[in-house]
CSV table of C-alpha atoms in Angstrom, one decimal:
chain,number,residue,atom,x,y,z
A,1,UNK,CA,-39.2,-107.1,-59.1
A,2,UNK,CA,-39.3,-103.2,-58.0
A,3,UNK,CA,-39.7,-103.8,-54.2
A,4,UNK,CA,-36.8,-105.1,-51.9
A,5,UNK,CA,-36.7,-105.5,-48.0
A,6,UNK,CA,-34.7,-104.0,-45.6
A,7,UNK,CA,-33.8,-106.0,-42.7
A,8,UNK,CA,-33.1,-103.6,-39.6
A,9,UNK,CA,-29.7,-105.1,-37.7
A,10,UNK,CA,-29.3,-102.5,-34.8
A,11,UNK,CA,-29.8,-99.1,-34.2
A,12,UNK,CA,-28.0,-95.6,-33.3
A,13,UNK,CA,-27.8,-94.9,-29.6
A,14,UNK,CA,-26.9,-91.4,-29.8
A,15,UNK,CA,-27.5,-87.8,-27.6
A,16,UNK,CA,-28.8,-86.3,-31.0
A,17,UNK,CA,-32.7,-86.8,-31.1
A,18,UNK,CA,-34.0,-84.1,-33.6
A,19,UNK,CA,-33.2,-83.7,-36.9
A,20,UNK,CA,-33.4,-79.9,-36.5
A,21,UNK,CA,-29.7,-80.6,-33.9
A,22,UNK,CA,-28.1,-82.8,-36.2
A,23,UNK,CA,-25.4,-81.2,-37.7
A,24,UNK,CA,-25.3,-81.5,-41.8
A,25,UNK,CA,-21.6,-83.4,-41.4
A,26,UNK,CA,-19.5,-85.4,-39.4
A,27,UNK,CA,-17.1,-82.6,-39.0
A,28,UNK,CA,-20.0,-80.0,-38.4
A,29,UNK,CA,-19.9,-81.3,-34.3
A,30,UNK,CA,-21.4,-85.1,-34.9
A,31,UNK,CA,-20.9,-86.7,-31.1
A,32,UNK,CA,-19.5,-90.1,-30.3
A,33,UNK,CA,-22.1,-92.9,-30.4
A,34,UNK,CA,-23.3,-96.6,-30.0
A,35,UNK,CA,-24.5,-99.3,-32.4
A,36,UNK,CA,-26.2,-101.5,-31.0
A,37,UNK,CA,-26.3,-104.7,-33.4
A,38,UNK,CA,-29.6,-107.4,-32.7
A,39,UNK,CA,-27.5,-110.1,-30.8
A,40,UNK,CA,-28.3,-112.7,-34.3
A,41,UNK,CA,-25.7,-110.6,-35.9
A,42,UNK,CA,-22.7,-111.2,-33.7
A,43,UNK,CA,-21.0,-113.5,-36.0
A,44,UNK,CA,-21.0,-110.9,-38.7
A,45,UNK,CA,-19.2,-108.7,-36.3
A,46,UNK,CA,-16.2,-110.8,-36.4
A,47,UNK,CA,-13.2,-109.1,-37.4
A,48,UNK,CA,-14.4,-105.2,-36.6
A,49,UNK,CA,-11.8,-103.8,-34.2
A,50,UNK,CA,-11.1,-100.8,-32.2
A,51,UNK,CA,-9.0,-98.4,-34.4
A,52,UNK,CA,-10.4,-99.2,-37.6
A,53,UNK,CA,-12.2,-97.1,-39.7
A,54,UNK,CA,-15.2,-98.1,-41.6
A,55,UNK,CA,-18.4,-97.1,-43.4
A,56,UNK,CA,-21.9,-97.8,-41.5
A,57,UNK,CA,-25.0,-98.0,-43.7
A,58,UNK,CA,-27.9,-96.4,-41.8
A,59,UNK,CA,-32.2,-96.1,-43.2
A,60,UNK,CA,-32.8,-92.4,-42.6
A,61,UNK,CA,-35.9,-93.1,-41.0
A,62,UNK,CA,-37.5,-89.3,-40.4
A,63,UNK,CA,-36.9,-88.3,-44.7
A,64,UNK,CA,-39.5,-87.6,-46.9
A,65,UNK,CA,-39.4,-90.6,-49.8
A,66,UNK,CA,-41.0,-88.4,-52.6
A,67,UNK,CA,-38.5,-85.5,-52.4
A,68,UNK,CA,-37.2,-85.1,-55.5
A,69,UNK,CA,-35.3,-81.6,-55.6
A,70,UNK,CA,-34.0,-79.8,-53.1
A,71,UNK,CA,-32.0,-76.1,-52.4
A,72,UNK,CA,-28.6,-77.6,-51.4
A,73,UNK,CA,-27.9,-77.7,-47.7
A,74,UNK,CA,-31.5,-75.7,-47.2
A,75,UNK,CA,-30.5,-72.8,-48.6
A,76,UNK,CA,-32.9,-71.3,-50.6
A,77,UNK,CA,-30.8,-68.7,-52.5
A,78,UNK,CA,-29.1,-71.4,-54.2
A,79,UNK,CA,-30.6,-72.7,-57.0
A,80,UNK,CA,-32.5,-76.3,-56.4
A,81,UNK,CA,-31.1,-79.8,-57.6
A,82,UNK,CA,-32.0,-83.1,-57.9
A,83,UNK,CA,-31.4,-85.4,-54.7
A,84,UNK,CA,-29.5,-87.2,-56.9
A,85,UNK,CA,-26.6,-84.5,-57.1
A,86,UNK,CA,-26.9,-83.7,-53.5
A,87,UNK,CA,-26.3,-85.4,-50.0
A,88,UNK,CA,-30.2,-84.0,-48.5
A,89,UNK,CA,-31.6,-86.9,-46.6
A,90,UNK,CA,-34.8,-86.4,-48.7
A,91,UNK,CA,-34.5,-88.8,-51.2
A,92,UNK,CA,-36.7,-92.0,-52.4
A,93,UNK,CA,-34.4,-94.4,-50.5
A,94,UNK,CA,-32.9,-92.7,-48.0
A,95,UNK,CA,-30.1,-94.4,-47.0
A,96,UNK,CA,-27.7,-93.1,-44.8
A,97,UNK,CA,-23.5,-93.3,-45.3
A,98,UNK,CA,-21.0,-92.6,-42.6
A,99,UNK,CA,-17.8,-92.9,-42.5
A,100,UNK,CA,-16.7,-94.0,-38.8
A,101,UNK,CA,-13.5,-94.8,-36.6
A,102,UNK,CA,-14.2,-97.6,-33.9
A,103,UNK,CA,-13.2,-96.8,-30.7
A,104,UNK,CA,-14.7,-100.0,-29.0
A,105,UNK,CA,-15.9,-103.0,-29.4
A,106,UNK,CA,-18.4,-104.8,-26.4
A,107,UNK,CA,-20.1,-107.4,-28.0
A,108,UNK,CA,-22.7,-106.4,-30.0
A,109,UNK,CA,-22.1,-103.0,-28.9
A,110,UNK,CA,-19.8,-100.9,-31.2
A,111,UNK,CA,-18.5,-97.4,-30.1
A,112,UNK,CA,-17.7,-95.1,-33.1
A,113,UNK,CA,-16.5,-91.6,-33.1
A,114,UNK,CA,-18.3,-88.0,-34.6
A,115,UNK,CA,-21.4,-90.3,-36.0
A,116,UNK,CA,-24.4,-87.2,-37.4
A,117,UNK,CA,-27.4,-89.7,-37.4
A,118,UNK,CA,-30.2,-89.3,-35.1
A,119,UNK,CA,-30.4,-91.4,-31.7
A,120,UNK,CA,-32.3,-94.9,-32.6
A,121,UNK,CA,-31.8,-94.4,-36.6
A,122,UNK,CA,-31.9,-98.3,-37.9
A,123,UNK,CA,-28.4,-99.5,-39.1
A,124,UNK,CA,-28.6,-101.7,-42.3
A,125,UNK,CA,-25.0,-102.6,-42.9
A,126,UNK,CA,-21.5,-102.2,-42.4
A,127,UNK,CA,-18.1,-102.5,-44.6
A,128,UNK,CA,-15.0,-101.6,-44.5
A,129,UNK,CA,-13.3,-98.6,-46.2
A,130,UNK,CA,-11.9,-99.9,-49.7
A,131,UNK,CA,-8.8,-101.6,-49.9
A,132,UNK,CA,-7.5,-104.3,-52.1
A,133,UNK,CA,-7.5,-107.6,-50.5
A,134,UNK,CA,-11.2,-107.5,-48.6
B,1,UNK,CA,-40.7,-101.1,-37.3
B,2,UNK,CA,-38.3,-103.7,-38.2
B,3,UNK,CA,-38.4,-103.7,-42.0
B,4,UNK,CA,-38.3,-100.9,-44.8
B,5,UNK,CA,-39.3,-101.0,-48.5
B,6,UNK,CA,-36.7,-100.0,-51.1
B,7,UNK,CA,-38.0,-98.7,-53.7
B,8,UNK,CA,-36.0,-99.9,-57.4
B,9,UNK,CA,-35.4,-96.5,-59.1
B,10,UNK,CA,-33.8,-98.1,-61.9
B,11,UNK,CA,-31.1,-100.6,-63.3
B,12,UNK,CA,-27.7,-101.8,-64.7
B,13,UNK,CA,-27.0,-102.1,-68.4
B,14,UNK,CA,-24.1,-104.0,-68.5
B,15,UNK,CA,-22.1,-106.8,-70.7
B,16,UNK,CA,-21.5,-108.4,-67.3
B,17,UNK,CA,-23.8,-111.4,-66.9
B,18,UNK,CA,-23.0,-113.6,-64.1
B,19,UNK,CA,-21.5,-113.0,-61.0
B,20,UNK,CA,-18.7,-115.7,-61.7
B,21,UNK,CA,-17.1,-113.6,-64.3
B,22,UNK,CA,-17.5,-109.8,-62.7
B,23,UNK,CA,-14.3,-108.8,-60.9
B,24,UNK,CA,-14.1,-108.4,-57.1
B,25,UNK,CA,-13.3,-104.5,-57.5
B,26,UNK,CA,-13.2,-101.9,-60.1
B,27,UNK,CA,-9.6,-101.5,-60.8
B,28,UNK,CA,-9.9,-105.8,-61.6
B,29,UNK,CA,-11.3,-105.5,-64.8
B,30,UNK,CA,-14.8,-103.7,-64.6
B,31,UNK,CA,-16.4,-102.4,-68.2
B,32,UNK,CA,-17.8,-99.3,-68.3
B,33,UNK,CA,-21.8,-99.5,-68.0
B,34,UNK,CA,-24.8,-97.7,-68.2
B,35,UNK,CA,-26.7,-96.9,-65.3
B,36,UNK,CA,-30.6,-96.3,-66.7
B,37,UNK,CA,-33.1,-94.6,-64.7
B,38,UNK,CA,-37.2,-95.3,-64.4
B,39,UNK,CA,-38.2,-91.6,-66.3
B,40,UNK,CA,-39.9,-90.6,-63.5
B,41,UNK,CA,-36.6,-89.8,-61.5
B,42,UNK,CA,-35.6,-87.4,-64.3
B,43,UNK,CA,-36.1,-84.4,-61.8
B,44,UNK,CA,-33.9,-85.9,-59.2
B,45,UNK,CA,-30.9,-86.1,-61.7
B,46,UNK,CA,-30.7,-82.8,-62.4
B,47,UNK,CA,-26.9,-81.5,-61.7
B,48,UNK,CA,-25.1,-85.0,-62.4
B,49,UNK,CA,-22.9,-83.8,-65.0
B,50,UNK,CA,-19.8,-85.6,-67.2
B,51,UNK,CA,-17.2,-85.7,-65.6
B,52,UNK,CA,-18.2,-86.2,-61.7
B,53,UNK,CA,-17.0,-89.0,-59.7
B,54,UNK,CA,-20.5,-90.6,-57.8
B,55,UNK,CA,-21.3,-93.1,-55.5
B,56,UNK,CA,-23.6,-95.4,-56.8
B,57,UNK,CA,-26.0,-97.4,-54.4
B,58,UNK,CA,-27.2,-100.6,-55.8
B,59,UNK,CA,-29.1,-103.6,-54.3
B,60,UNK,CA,-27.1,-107.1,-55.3
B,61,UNK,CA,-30.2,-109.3,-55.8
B,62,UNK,CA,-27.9,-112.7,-56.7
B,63,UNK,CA,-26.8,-112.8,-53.2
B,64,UNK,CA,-27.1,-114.7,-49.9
B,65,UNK,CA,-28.5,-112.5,-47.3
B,66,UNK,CA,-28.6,-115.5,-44.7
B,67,UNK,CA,-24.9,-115.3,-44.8
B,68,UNK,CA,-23.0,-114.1,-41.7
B,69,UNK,CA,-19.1,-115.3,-42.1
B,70,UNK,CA,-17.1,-115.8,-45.1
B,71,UNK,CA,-13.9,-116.7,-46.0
B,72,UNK,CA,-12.3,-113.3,-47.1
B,73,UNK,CA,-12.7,-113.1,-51.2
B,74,UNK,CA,-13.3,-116.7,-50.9
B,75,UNK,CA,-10.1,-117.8,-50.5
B,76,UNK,CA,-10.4,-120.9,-48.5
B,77,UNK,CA,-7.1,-120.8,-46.9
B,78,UNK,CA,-8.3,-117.4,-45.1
B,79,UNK,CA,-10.0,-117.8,-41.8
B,80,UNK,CA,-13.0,-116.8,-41.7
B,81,UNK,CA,-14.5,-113.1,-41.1
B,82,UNK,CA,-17.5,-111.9,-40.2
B,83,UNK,CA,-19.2,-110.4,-43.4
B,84,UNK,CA,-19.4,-106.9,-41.9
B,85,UNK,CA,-16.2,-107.4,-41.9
B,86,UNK,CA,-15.7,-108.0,-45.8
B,87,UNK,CA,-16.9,-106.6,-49.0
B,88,UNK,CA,-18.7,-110.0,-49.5
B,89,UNK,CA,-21.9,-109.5,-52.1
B,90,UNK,CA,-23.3,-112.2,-49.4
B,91,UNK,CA,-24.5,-110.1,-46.6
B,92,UNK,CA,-28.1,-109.3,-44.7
B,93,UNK,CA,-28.6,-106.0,-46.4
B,94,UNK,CA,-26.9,-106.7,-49.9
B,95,UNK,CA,-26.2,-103.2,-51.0
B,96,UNK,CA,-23.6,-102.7,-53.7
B,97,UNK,CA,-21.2,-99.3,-53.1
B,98,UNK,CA,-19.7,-98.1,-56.1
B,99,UNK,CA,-17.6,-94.9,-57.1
B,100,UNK,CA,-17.9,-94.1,-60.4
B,101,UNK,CA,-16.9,-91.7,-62.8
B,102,UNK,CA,-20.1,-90.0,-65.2
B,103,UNK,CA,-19.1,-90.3,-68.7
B,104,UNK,CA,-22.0,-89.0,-70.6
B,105,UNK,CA,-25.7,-88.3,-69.6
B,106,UNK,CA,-28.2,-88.8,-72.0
B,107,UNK,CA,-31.7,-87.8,-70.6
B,108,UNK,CA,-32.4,-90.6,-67.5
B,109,UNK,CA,-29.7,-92.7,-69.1
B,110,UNK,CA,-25.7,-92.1,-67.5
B,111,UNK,CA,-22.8,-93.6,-68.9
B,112,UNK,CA,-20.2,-94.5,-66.1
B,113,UNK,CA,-16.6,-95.9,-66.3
B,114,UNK,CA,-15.3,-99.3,-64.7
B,115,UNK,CA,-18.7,-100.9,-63.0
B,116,UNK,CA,-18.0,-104.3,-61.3
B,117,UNK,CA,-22.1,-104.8,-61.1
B,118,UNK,CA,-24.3,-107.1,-63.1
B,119,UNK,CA,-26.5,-106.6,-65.7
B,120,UNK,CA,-30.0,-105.7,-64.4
B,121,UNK,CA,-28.6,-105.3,-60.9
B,122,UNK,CA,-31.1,-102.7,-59.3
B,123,UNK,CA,-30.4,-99.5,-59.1
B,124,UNK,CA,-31.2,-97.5,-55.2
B,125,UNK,CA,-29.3,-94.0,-55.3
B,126,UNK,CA,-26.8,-91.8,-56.2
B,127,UNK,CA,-24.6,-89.5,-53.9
B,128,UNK,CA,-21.8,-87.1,-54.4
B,129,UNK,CA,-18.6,-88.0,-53.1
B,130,UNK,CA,-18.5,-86.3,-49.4
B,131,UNK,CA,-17.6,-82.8,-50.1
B,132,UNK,CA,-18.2,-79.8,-47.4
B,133,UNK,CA,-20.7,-78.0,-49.7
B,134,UNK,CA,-23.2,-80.1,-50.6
């Protein structure tokens, strides 16, 4: 099998709507946002609390798939690399990685702090950060 | 649009057959592996180099994706969590996270240290761990 599919379980509510105003990284000015989980996941929300901090798995809808190398960060005087070695959100699956502090929880609404992706971005999955006894 | 395509970019050569004998996490007891990509990806590995630590993306296809609450690490005397949660294999989206560190690279084949994933598990992308530059 070479094909799997995604399901979409929410999406990014977010005052960013162009990639061209999204900043590169959280700590490059990313605002506060929303997820907004499809109401059949609320049981899988049990658990996620206000304070913790945890990654969010997002599908980097507005990428091109068949990018292959890139000049990091856009820059073209620096010597091109494959996606591979580089964060670019042109890649063949372009999935998306944030790490996120939760600073509410409101049912299937889930308020996170400095979040970069793009409003309505399709969130895949979450988990928390690593730790021994999860 | 509800649903995306992953596209399999290649897979898991490891002595790890079934889930019932791979470890929970890395430090438990994970062999190192090889992670062996379809050729034509060569381009996009360009700049992965021995000695890098990585985060591997890889889809867990012997899971449960109908599964929403788990007992944590399947410990029955744990309440149960929802799965986002937990670092349970048994999720919607099943994608498997692991940091790894590049041993050798030999063409589209990369030798990484302490992988808790299955043989033939597929393989959906690499990333550098989050560092300003990149």
């Amino acid at each position: 099998m070479s094909e799997y599919t995604l399901r979409v379980i929410g999406h990014v509510e977010s005052v960013l709507a162009e990639r061209a105003a999204a900043p590169r990284q959280p700590d490059e000015g990313a605002p506060d946002a929303w997820l907004v989980f499809d109401d059949c996941y609320a049981p899988a929300l049990d658990g996620l609390v206000p304070g913790a901090d945890v990654l969010l798995f997002t599908w980097l809808d507005r990428t091109d798939r068949d990018t292959l190398t890139v000049h990091p960060r856009g820059e073209a005087a620096r010597p091109r690399a494959g996606v591979f070695a580089t964060r670019s959100p042109d890649r063949p699956n372009p999935i998306g990685l944030h790490e996120v502090h939760i600073l509410a929880v409101a049912g299937t609404r889930v308020h996170v702090r400095n979040l970069e992706a793009l409003d309505a971005t399709p969130i895949l999955d979450i988990k928390p950060l690593l730790t021994p006894d999860r």
